[in-house]
Amino acid sequence: MTKRIDATEKAVELIKILQEKHGDLMFYQAGGCCEGTQPQCFEKGGFYQRMGDVCIGIVEDTEFWVDKDLFEYWKHAHFTLDVIDAFGVGGFSLETPLKKTFRIEYRIFTPEEEQSLGPLKYIE
C-alpha cells in the first residue's frame, strides 16, 4: 500500500521533541491566507477542521490533515514532511518558538503508486 505522506529524520526528531512537551499532536495544512501553505503543528484538538477536510496519513502517531480544497489540488501527489531553520508564516505552529518551520515537498505519484493508495479519512 502506498503512503500519501512520509517524513524526514529531522521532521521526526522535531515531532518527538514537541510530543514530549505538548503530548498528542496534529498537523493541518491549509491552502493559503495567514498560514500560507505550510503545515501547522498543534496540540491534538487545538485546531478545528472544516467539513470535508482530509487526513492523508499519520506521521509519528500524529494525524496529518489537509484542507479539502488543497487536497483536491494535490490529491495525486506524495507529501514529504521536512523541517528547516526559519520562522514560519503566521507563527501559530508549535515549532515556532524553536525557530523551526515544518514544510512539505511534493512529488507526483507514479501510475503504479496511484493504484495502491491507502484509504482516506474525512471530516463529515
Short mmCIF file of C-alpha atoms in Angstrom, two decimals:
data_model
loop_
_atom_site.label_atom_id
_atom_site.label_comp_id
_atom_site.label_asym_id
_atom_site.label_seq_id
_atom_site.Cartn_x
_atom_site.Cartn_y
_atom_site.Cartn_z
CA MET A 1 0.00 0.00 0.00
CA THR A 2 1.37 3.41 -0.97
CA LYS A 3 1.51 6.04 1.75
CA ARG A 4 0.47 9.59 0.93
CA ILE A 5 2.88 11.14 3.44
CA ASP A 6 6.33 10.42 4.85
CA ALA A 7 8.71 12.46 6.98
CA THR A 8 12.41 13.16 7.01
CA GLU A 9 14.53 12.20 10.02
CA LYS A 10 14.77 15.88 11.00
CA ALA A 11 10.98 16.20 10.99
CA VAL A 12 10.56 13.03 13.06
CA GLU A 13 13.10 14.28 15.62
CA LEU A 14 11.25 17.59 15.97
CA ILE A 15 7.87 15.86 16.28
CA LYS A 16 9.24 13.75 19.14
CA ILE A 17 10.50 16.89 20.93
CA LEU A 18 7.10 18.55 20.51
CA GLN A 19 5.29 15.41 21.71
CA GLU A 20 7.40 15.36 24.88
CA LYS A 21 6.47 18.98 25.59
CA HIS A 22 2.84 19.08 24.38
CA GLY A 23 1.54 15.50 24.31
CA ASP A 24 -0.57 14.28 21.38
CA LEU A 25 -0.28 16.43 18.27
CA MET A 26 -1.98 17.04 14.94
CA PHE A 27 -0.90 18.67 11.68
CA TYR A 28 -3.09 20.82 9.48
CA GLN A 29 -2.15 22.21 6.10
CA ALA A 30 -4.39 24.86 4.61
CA GLY A 31 -4.42 26.40 1.18
CA GLY A 32 -3.47 29.96 1.99
CA CYS A 33 -4.34 33.07 3.98
CA CYS A 34 -2.24 33.99 7.01
CA GLU A 35 -0.83 30.49 7.49
CA GLY A 36 0.31 30.18 3.89
CA THR A 37 0.55 26.64 2.63
CA GLN A 38 2.98 25.38 5.24
CA PRO A 39 1.86 22.63 7.58
CA GLN A 40 0.95 23.81 11.06
CA CYS A 41 1.50 21.65 14.15
CA PHE A 42 -0.98 21.92 17.03
CA GLU A 43 -1.83 20.05 20.19
CA LYS A 44 -4.37 17.41 19.21
CA GLY A 45 -7.77 19.08 19.12
CA GLY A 46 -6.16 22.53 19.07
CA PHE A 47 -7.43 23.23 15.57
CA TYR A 48 -10.90 22.56 14.24
CA GLN A 49 -11.02 21.18 10.73
CA ARG A 50 -13.71 22.08 8.24
CA MET A 51 -16.26 19.72 6.75
CA GLY A 52 -14.62 17.70 4.01
CA ASP A 53 -11.04 18.14 5.21
CA VAL A 54 -8.88 15.07 4.66
CA CYS A 55 -6.48 13.09 6.85
CA ILE A 56 -3.86 11.83 4.37
CA GLY A 57 -1.90 9.76 6.89
CA ILE A 58 -0.10 9.53 10.18
CA VAL A 59 3.45 10.62 10.99
CA GLU A 60 4.86 9.53 14.37
CA ASP A 61 1.37 8.81 15.75
CA THR A 62 0.23 12.25 14.56
CA GLU A 63 -2.60 12.72 12.06
CA PHE A 64 -1.80 14.94 9.09
CA TRP A 65 -4.90 16.85 7.92
CA VAL A 66 -5.19 18.78 4.66
CA ASP A 67 -7.71 21.45 3.73
CA LYS A 68 -10.31 19.95 1.37
CA ASP A 69 -9.56 22.43 -1.42
CA LEU A 70 -5.80 21.97 -1.15
CA PHE A 71 -6.25 18.20 -1.15
CA GLU A 72 -8.29 18.40 -4.34
CA TYR A 73 -5.36 20.18 -5.97
CA TRP A 74 -2.65 17.85 -4.57
CA LYS A 75 -4.53 14.52 -4.40
CA HIS A 76 -2.19 12.96 -6.98
CA ALA A 77 0.93 13.90 -5.01
CA HIS A 78 3.03 12.34 -2.29
CA PHE A 79 3.86 14.67 0.62
CA THR A 80 7.20 14.59 2.45
CA LEU A 81 7.22 16.47 5.75
CA ASP A 82 10.53 18.22 6.43
CA VAL A 83 11.74 20.96 8.76
CA ILE A 84 14.02 23.93 8.21
CA ASP A 85 15.62 26.56 10.42
CA ALA A 86 13.32 29.52 9.83
CA PHE A 87 10.39 31.46 11.24
CA GLY A 88 7.24 30.17 9.57
CA VAL A 89 4.37 32.13 8.14
CA GLY A 90 1.86 33.13 10.79
CA GLY A 91 3.81 31.77 13.74
CA PHE A 92 0.90 29.69 15.10
CA SER A 93 2.64 26.32 14.83
CA LEU A 94 4.21 24.70 17.91
CA GLU A 95 7.72 24.59 16.42
CA THR A 96 7.87 28.39 16.01
CA PRO A 97 9.48 29.12 19.44
CA LEU A 98 12.26 26.69 18.46
CA LYS A 99 12.96 28.80 15.34
CA LYS A 100 11.95 25.90 13.12
CA THR A 101 9.36 25.57 10.37
CA PHE A 102 7.74 22.46 9.00
CA ARG A 103 7.46 22.36 5.23
CA ILE A 104 6.22 19.98 2.57
CA GLU A 105 7.92 18.71 -0.54
CA TYR A 106 5.64 17.24 -3.20
CA ARG A 107 6.10 14.73 -5.97
CA ILE A 108 3.51 13.23 -8.30
CA PHE A 109 2.61 9.57 -7.73
CA THR A 110 3.63 7.06 -10.36
CA PRO A 111 0.73 5.23 -12.06
CA GLU A 112 1.60 2.12 -10.01
CA GLU A 113 1.55 4.07 -6.73
CA GLU A 114 -1.74 5.69 -7.67
CA GLN A 115 -3.31 2.22 -7.95
CA SER A 116 -2.25 1.20 -4.44
CA LEU A 117 -3.10 4.26 -2.33
CA GLY A 118 -4.47 3.68 1.13
CA PRO A 119 -7.88 4.86 2.35
CA LEU A 120 -8.53 8.45 3.45
CA LYS A 121 -10.32 9.83 6.49
CA TYR A 122 -12.68 12.82 6.07
CA ILE A 123 -14.39 15.26 8.43
CA GLU A 124 -18.11 14.78 7.94
#
